Structures are given as C-alpha cells and as structure tokens.
Tab-separated table of C-alpha atoms in Angstrom:
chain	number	residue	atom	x	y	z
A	1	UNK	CA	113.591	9.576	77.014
A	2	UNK	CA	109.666	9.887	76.175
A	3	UNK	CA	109.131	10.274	79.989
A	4	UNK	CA	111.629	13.231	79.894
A	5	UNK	CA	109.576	14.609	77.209
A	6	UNK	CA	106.531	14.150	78.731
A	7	UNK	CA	107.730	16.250	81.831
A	8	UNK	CA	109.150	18.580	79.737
A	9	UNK	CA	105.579	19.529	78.434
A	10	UNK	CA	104.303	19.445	81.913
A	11	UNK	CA	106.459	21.895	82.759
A	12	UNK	CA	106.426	23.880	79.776
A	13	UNK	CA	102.671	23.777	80.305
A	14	UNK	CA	102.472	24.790	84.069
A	15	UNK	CA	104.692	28.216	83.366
A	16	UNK	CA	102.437	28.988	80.358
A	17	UNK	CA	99.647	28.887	82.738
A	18	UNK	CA	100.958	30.613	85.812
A	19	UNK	CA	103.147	33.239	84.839
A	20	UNK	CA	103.754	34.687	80.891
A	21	UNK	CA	100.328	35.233	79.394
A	22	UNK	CA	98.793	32.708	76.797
A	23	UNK	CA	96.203	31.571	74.918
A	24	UNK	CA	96.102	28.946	77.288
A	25	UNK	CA	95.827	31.242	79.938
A	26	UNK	CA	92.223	31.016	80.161
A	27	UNK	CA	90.332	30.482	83.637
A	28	UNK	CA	89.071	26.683	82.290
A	29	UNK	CA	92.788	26.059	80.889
A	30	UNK	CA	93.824	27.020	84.225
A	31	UNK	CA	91.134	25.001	86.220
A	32	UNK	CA	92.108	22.018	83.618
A	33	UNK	CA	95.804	22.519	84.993
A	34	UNK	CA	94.983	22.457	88.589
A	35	UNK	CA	92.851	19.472	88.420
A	36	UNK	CA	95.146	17.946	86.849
A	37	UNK	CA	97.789	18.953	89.330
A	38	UNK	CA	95.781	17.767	91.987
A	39	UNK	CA	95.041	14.340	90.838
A	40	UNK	CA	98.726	13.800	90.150
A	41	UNK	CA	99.473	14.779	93.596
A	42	UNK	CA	96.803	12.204	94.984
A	43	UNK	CA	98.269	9.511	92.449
A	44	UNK	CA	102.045	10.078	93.707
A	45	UNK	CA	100.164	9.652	97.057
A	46	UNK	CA	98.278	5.996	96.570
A	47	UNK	CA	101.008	5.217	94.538
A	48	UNK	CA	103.593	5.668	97.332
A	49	UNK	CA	105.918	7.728	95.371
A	50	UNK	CA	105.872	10.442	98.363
A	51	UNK	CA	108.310	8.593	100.621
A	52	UNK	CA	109.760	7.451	98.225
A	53	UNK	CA	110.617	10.781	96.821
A	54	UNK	CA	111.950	12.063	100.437
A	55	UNK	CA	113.928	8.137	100.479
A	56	UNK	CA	115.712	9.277	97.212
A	57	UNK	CA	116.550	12.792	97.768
A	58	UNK	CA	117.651	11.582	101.094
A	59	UNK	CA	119.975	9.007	99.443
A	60	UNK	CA	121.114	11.190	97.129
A	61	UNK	CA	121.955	13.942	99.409
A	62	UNK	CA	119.869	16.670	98.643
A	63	UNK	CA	118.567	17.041	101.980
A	64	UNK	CA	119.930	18.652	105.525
A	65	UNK	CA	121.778	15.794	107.592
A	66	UNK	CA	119.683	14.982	110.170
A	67	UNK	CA	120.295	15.795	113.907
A	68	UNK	CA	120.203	13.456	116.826
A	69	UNK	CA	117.418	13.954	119.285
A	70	UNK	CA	120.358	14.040	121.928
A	71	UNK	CA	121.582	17.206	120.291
A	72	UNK	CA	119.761	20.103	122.214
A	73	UNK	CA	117.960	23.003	120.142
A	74	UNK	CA	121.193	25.412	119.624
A	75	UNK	CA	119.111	28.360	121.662
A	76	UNK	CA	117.650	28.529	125.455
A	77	UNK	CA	114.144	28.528	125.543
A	78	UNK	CA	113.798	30.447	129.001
A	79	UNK	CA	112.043	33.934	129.087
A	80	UNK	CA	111.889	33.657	124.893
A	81	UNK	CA	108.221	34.126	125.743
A	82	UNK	CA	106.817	37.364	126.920
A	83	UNK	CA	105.248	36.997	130.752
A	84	UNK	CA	102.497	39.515	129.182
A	85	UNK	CA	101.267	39.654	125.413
A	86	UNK	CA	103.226	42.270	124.072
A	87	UNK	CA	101.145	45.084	123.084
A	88	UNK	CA	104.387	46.423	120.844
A	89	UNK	CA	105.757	45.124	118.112
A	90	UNK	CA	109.041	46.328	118.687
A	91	UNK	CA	109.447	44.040	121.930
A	92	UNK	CA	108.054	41.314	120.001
A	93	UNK	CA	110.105	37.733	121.022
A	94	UNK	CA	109.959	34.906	119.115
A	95	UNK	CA	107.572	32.569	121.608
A	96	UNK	CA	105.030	35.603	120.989
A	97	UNK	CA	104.734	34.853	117.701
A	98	UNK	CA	101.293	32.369	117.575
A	99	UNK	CA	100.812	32.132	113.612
A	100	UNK	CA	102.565	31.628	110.323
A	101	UNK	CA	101.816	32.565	106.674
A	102	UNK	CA	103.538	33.141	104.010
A	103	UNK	CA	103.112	34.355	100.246
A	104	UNK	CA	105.392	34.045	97.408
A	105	UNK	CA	105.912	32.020	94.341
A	106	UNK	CA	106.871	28.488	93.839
A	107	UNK	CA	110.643	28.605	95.709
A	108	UNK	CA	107.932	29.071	98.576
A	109	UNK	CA	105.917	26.717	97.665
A	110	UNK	CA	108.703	23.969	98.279
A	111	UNK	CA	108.127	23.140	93.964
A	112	UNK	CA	110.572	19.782	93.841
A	113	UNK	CA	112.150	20.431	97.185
A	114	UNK	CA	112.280	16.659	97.563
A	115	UNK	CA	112.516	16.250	93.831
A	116	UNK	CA	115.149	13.662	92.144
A	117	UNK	CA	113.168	13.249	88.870
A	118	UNK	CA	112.179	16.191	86.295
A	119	UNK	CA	108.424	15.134	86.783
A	120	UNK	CA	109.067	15.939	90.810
A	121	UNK	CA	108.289	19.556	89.900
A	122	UNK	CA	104.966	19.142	89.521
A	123	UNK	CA	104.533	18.391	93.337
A	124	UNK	CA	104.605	21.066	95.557
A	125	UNK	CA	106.677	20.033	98.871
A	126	UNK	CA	105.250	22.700	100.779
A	127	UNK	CA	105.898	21.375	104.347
A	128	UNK	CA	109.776	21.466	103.605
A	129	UNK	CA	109.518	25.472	102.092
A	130	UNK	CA	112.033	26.836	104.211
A	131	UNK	CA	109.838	30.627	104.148
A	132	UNK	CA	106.403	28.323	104.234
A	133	UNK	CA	106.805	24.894	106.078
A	134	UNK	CA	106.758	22.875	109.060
A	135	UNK	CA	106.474	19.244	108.293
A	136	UNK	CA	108.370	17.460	110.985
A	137	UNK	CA	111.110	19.197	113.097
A	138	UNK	CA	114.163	21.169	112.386
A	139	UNK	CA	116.129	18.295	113.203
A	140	UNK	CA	114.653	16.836	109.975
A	141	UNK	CA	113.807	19.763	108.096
A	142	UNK	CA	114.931	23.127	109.246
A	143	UNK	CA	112.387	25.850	108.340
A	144	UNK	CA	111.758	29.492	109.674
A	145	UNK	CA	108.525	27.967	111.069
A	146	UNK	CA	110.613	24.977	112.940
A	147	UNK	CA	112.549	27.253	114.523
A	148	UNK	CA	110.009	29.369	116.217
A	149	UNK	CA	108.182	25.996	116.598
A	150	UNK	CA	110.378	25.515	119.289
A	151	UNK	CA	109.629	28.803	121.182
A	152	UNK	CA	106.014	28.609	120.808
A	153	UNK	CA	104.668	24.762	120.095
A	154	UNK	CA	101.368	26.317	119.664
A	155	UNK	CA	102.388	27.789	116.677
A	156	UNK	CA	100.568	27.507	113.893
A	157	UNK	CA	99.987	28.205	110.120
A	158	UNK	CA	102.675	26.590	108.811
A	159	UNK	CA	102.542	24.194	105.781
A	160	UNK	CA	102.614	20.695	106.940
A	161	UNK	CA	102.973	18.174	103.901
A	162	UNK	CA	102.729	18.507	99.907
A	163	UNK	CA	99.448	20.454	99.059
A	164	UNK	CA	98.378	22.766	97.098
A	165	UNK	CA	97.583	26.081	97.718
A	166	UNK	CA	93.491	25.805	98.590
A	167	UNK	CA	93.926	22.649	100.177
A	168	UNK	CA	93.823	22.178	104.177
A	169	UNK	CA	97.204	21.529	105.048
A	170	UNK	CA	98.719	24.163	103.155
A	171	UNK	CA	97.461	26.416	105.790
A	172	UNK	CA	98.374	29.957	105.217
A	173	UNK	CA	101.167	29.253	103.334
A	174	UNK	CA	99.783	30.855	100.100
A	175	UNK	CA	102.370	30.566	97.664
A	176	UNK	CA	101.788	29.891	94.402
A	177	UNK	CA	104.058	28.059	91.914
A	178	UNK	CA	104.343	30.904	88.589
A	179	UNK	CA	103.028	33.710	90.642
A	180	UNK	CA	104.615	37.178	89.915
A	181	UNK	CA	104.200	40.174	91.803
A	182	UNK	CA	100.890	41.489	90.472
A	183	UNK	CA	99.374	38.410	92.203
A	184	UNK	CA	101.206	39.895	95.500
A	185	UNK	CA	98.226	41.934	96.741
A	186	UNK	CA	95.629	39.524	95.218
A	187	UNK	CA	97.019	37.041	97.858
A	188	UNK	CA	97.613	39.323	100.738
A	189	UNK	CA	93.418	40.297	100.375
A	190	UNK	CA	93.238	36.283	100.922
A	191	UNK	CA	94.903	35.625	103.633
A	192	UNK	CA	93.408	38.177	105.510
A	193	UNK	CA	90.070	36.746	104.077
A	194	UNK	CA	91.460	32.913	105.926
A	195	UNK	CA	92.199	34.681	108.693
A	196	UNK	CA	89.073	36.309	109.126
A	197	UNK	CA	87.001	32.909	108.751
A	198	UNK	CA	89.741	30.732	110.938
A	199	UNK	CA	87.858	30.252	114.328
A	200	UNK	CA	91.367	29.805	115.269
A	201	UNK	CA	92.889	32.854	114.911
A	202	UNK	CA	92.215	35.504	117.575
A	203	UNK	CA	92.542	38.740	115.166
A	204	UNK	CA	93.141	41.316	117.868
A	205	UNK	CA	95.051	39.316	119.973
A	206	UNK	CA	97.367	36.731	118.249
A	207	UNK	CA	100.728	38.145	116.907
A	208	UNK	CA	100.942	36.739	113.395
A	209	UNK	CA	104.411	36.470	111.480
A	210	UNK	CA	104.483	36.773	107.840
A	211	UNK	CA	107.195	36.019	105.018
A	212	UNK	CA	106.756	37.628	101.715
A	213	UNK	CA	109.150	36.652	98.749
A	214	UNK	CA	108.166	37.523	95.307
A	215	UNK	CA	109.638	38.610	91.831
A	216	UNK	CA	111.502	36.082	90.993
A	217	UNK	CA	109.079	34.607	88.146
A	218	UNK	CA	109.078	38.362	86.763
A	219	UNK	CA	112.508	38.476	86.781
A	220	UNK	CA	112.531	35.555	84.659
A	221	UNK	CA	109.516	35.635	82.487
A	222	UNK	CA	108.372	39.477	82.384
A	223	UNK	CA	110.985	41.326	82.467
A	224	UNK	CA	112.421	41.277	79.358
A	225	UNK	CA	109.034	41.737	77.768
A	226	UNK	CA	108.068	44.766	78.919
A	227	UNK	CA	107.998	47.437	76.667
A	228	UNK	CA	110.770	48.906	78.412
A	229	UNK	CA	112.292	46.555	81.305
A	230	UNK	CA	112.871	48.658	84.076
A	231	UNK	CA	108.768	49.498	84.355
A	232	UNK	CA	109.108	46.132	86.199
A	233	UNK	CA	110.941	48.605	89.277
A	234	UNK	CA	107.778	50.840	89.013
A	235	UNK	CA	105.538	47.643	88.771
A	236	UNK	CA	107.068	45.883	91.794
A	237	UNK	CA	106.584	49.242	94.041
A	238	UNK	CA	103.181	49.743	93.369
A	239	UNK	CA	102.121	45.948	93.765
A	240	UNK	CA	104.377	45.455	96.796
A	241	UNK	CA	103.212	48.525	98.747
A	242	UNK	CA	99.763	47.684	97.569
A	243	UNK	CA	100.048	44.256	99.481
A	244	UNK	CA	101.702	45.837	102.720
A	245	UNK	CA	98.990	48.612	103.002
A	246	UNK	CA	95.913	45.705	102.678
A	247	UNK	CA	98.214	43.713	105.524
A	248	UNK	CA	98.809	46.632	107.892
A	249	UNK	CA	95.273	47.618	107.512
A	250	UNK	CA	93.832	44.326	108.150
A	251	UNK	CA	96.282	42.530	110.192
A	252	UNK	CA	96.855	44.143	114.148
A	253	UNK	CA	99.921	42.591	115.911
A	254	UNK	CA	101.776	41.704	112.668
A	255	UNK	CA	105.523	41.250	111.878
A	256	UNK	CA	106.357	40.892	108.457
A	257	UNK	CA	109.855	39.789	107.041
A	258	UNK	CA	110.205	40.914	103.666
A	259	UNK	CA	112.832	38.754	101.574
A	260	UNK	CA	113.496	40.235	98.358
A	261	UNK	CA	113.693	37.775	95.378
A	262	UNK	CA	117.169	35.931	93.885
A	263	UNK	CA	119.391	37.359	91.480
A	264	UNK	CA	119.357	35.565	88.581
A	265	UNK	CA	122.654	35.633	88.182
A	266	UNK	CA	123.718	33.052	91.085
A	267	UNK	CA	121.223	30.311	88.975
A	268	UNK	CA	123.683	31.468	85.963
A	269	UNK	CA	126.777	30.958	87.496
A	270	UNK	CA	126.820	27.619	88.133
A	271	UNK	CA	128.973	25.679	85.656
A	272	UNK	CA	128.439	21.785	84.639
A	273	UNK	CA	124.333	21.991	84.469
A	274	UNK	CA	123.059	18.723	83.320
A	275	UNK	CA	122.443	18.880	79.816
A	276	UNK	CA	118.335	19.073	79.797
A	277	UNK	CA	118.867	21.333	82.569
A	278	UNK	CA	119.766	23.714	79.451
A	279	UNK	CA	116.484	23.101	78.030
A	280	UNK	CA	113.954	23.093	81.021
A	281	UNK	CA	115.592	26.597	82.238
A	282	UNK	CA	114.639	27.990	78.425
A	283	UNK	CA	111.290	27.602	79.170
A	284	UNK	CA	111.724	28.476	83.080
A	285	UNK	CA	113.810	31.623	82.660
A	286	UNK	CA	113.316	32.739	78.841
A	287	UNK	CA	114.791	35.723	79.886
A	288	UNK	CA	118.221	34.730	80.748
A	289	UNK	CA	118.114	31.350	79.001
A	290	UNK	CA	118.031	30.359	75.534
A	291	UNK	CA	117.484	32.235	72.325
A	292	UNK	CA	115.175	35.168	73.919
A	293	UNK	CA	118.327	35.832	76.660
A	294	UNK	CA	120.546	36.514	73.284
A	295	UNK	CA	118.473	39.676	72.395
A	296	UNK	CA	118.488	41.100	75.740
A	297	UNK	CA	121.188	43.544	77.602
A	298	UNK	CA	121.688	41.582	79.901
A	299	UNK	CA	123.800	44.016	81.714
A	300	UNK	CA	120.815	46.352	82.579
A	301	UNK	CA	118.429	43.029	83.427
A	302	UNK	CA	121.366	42.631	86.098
A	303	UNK	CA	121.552	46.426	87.130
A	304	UNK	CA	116.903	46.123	87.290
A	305	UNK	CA	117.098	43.072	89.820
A	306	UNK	CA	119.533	44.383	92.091
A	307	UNK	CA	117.933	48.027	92.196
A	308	UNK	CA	114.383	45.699	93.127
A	309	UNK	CA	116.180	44.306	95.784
A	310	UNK	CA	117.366	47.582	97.490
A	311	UNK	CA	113.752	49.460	96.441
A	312	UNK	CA	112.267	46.764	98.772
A	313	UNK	CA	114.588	47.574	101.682
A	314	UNK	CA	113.553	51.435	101.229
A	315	UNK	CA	110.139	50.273	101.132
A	316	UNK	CA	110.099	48.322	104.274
A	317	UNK	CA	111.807	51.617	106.190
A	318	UNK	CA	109.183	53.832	105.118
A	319	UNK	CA	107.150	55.465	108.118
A	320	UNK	CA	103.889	54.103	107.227
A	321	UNK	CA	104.720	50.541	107.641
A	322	UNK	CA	106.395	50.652	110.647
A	323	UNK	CA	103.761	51.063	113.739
A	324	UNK	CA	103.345	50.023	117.326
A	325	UNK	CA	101.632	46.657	116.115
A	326	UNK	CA	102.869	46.167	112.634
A	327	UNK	CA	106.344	46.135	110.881
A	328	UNK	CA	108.203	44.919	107.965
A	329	UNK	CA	111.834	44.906	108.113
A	330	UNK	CA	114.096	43.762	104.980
A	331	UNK	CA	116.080	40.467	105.578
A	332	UNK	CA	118.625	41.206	102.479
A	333	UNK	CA	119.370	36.742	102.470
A	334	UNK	CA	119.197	36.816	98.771
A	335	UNK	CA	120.963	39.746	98.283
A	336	UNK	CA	124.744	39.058	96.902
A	337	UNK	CA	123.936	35.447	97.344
A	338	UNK	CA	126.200	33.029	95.408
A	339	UNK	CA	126.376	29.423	95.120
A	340	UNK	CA	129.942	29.430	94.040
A	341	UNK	CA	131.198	29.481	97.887
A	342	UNK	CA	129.716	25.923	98.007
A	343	UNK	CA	132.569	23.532	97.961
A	344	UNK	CA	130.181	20.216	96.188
A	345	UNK	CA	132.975	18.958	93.333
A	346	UNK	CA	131.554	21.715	90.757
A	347	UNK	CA	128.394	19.828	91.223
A	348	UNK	CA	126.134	22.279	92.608
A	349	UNK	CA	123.183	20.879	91.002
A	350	UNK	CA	123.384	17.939	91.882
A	351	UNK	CA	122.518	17.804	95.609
A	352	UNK	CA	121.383	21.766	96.616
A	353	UNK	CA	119.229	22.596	93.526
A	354	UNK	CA	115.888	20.449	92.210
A	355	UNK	CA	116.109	18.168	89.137
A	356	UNK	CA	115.434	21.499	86.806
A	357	UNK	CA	118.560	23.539	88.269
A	358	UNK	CA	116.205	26.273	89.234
A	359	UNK	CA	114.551	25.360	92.099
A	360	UNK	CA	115.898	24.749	95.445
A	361	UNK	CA	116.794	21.206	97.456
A	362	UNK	CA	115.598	20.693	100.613
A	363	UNK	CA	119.213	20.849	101.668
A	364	UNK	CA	119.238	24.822	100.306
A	365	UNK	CA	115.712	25.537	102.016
A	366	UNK	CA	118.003	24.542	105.196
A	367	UNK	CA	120.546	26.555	104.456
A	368	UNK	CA	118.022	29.529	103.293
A	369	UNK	CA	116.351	29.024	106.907
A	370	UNK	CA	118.998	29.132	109.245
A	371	UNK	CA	120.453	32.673	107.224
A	372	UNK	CA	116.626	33.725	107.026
A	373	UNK	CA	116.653	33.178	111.091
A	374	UNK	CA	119.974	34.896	111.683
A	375	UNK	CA	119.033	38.039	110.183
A	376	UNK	CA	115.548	37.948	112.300
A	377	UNK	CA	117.906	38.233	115.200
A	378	UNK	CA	120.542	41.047	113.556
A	379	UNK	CA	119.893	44.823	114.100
A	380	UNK	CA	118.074	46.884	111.427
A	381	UNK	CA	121.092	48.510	109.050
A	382	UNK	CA	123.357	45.876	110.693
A	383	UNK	CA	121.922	42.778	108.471
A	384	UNK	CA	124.445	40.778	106.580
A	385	UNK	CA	123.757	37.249	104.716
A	386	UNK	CA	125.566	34.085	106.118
A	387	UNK	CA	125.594	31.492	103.173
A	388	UNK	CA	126.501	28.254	105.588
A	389	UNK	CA	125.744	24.707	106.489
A	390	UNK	CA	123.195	24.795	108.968
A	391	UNK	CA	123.900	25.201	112.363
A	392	UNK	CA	127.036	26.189	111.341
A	393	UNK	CA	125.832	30.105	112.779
A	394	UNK	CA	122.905	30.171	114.297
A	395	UNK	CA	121.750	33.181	116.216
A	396	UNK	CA	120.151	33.077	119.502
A	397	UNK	CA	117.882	35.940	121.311
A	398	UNK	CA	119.880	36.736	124.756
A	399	UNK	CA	118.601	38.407	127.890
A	400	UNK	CA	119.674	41.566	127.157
A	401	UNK	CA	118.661	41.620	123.597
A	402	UNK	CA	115.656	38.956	123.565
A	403	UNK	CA	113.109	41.350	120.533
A	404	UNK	CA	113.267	40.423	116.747
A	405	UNK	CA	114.759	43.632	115.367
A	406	UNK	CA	112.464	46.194	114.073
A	407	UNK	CA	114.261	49.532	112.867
A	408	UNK	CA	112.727	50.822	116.519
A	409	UNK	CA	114.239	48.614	118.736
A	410	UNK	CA	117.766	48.155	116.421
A	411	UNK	CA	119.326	51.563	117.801
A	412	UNK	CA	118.877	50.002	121.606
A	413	UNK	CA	122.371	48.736	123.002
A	414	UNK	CA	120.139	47.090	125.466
A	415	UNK	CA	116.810	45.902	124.324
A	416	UNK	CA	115.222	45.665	127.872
C-alpha cells in the first residue's frame, strides 16, 4: 500500500511538472524531475526489471499475440519502392519513405506501454509507441514504423527501446510525456534542428514521414481552466499551424500524418475501473475526473474536443500545406473511437489500457497501428476508422493504386 502511494506522488508529481502550471514548474524542479526520471530508468535497467516488465505484460495479456516467422508480411513487397526517387509527394509509396519522427505527448511516448505496475508509468516504452516505435518487428510489436520497416529496411528514425526524449535511441521520436499543444511548434523547430545536425539524413533528398498527435493533455488538464474553454479551439489552431508552417518550411520531401487527439469520453466509458484507477485519473484528467469534473459542463468540454478534431482535418486540407514535396493529410483513427466494441469480460482495463486506465497497452498501440496504417492507404474524404484485432484488416498498396493518399492523388481511379 505505501508503494502505491509512493507512485501515486510520482505521478502526481510528473503531471505537475509537464503539463498544468506550478510552483514546481520551475526549470531546476523540472531538471530535478528528469534526472530523476533518468536514473530510475537506468535502475529498472541494472536491476532487470525491463524484461521483466515486457515478461509480465506478456503474461498478462496486454500485448499483441505474436506471429510466427512462417506467417508472411500480409502485403507484397514488389514495386512498393519507386524505380526513381519520387520528386512528388503525391506518388509517394511506402518503400520511399527513408525516415521516421514523430511528436506528440506521452500516448506517443509509449508511457507504461509494457506497464503492469502503477510505478511502470514512469518509464517511457518508446520503442513499442505505435505513432513513435520500432523495437523489434511487427510480428512482435506492430508499429506504423514496423510496417514501413518492411518496405524500406533502411528506414530509420524510429524509437528503438525505452528512452527518453534527448537520449540516443529515442531518435526522432520527440514526444514528450505531459506535453500540450503549445509545446507543438517548440518541438517541430527541434526536430528540424536533429535533422539538420544528423550526418545521416540527406535533407534534400530523403523523403521523411512524420506523425503528429497532440491535445490530449489539454484536453485533460487545460481545458477546463481557461478562462473560457473553447479558447483551447483558437489555441490549438494557432499552435498547430504554427508547427506545420516551421515543418513545410524546413522539411523538403515530407509527408506528414496528422492524428488528431482522443476523445475523452471513450477513457470515460469504460465501466469496472480498478478502484485507484479512480484516484490516479483525478490527478491525470482533473478535468473529467474527480471533484474539478463536477463544476464543469461537461456537455460543451464534449462538443470543444470533437470540433478540435474536425478543425485539424480542415487544417490539413488547407492549400498551403499541401505542395509538390510536402503534405499533411488527416487520419481521423481517434475520431468516434470507442472501447466499448471490445468484447474483454467488461474488463477493458485490464489487458488494452496501462496500470493507470489512461494510457494505452502495447496490445492497443497494435491495434492503433494497424487502423493508423489502413487509413495511410484509404483515399482523402474516403477515411473511416477500423477499431480491430490486428491483422484482422490490413490494407495493402496494389499496382494500380501503389501512392499513400494525399488529397491530390485521392480523386485518381487509377493512381498510375
């Protein structure tokens, strides 16, 4: 019980620091926290407690079940590569694509992916984010990056273990756990920055692929203290379009998939929450949970996510971000998405979220990858969110239609 305590402060402690504004939220508080992070992470290390963290979320089913390496990968590989470097973006195939970053918050991050015990959140299992990762393969952990790991082996980018954010293998996976979407363009000025000083990355050349998925930690934790609540629409705009403009004008040859964050409300729907659950999601989601949910109309907190979600399609359409070699197109995954169509004996939390009911198993960043993939490989206006096992649907590029959609190349019946 002490131990639940303690992680309960840890917690409490980390969102203090990284999202609402404190006291604590000073830059040697901060440094304090990430040091301390960091050691913990190289403890769990020495200590062993990283297999066995992946040992115990596999035994207790919150991962993907694993596929046998005589299964083939569910798509042909053949002509998935251009002959030439594309010098569009809009005939763009997936064995083009030669990096991977991401930026978000900590669902990106992988926070407790492989978590079975409250204090779990404190490591970030980056490699298994399925916007951010690439530890392994799909067969063990499916990710967006796994996928087109198998078009393009040189890929890279991708996180491949735990790490945080400044540390090697984190890559360009630059989510942050607590960050809300005034970090957005902060983070999209440093990963061009990595870029820039990667001897790696051929700038001009290189088609880079980039997942953004913010808002969710503002939805939660800033919303509902704004003066008035739906300034966080006009505050999501201008940060959001901020980040695209630095990308587009910094970035040549650059896809972007835009995810827009959860609704809340499929965290609140789920029924038979363990019972410090309850308490962790009070300081998590003060917004929704707990005593500071009971003063808010929650009916227009609803109404302000959903209309962020659909302001980020319209801003992925607009003209300026949508060029010969650069364009975001909305994948609407999280849009309507429910956990209630998951058959698990009323158990939800048990195996697809992490130990806090917030976060996300590494058996949902499977699921989240394989619908993330799908829409890739659905026409522009045409998208629609599969919530399945993996592999259950899993779209494949064809001959006749072998681009990522772009709102250019959607309108083609024949993509050649």
């Amino acid at each position: 019980m002490n131990f639940l305590f303690l992680s309960m402060f840890l917690i409490s402690l980390s969102i203090c620091l990284n999202s609402q504004k404190t006291f604590l939220d000073s830059n040697e508080n901060i440094r304090l926290y990430r040091q301390f992070k960091y050691w913990t992470l190289r403890i769990f290390e020495k200590m062993g407690v990283k297999e066995e963290m992946r040992r115990e979320a596999k035994k207790t089913q919150r991962t993907q079940d694993p596929v046998s390496k005589d299964v083939p990968f569910p798509c042909k590989l053949e002509g998935t590569r251009s002959l030439d470097v594309p010098i569009s973006v809009h005939k763009l195939r997936p064995g083009d694509i030669d990096i991977y970053a991401a930026l978000g918050d900590s669902l990106t991050a992988g926070s407790g992916a492989l978590g079975t015990k409250l204090y779990h959140l404190l490591t970030d299992n980056r490699g298994v984010s399925f916007l951010g990762g690439g530890e392994k393969t799909w067969r063990e952990y499916l990710t967006v990056a796994n996928i087109l790991k198998e078009f393009n082996p040189k890929l890279f980018g991708y996180s491949k273990t735990d790490s945080m954010t400044f540390e090697e293998s984190a890559e360009f996976n630059l989510a942050t756990m607590g960050a809300t979407i005034d970090d957005l363009p902060f983070m999209a000025q440093s990963l061009v920055e990595l870029m820039k000083n990667d001897s790696r990355v051929d700038m001009k050349n290189h088609w880079k692929f980039i997942s953004i998925m913010m808002g969710a930690n503002d939805f939660c934790s800033e919303m509902c203290y704004l003066e008035e609540p739906s300034l966080e629409i006009e505050y999501h705009e201008s940060n959001l379009t901020a980040a695209l403009r630095i990308l587009r004008d910094n970035l040549p040859r650059t896809f972007v998939a835009l995810v827009p964050p959860p609704h809340i409300r499929s965290i609140m729907d789920i029924d038979n929450r363990l019972p410090y659950c309850e308490l962790v999601l009070e300081i998590e989601c003060p917004c929704f949970f707990g005593p500071m949910a009971k003063r808010q109309n929650q009916k227009e907190l609803f109404d302000i996510m959903t209309r962020v979600q659909l302001l980020e399609g319209k801003i992925a359409n607009r003209e300026e971000f949508q060029r010969d070699d650069f364009a975001v197109v909305h994948q609407p995954f999280t849009v309507n998405l429910t956990f209630q169509v998951i058959n698990d004996d009323d158990n939800v939390h048990r195996t697809h979220l992490a130990p806090d009911c917030f976060h996300i198993s590494q058996k949902t960043n499977a699921r989240s990858a394989n619908a993330v993939w799908n829409l890739l490989l659905m026409p522009v206006g045409q998208k629609f969110a599969v919530w399945e096992d993996p592999f259950k649907r899993f779209n494949c590029p064809t001959s006749t239609r072998p681009y990522i959609y772009t709102s250019q190349n959607s309108n083609k019946a024949d993509q050649r």
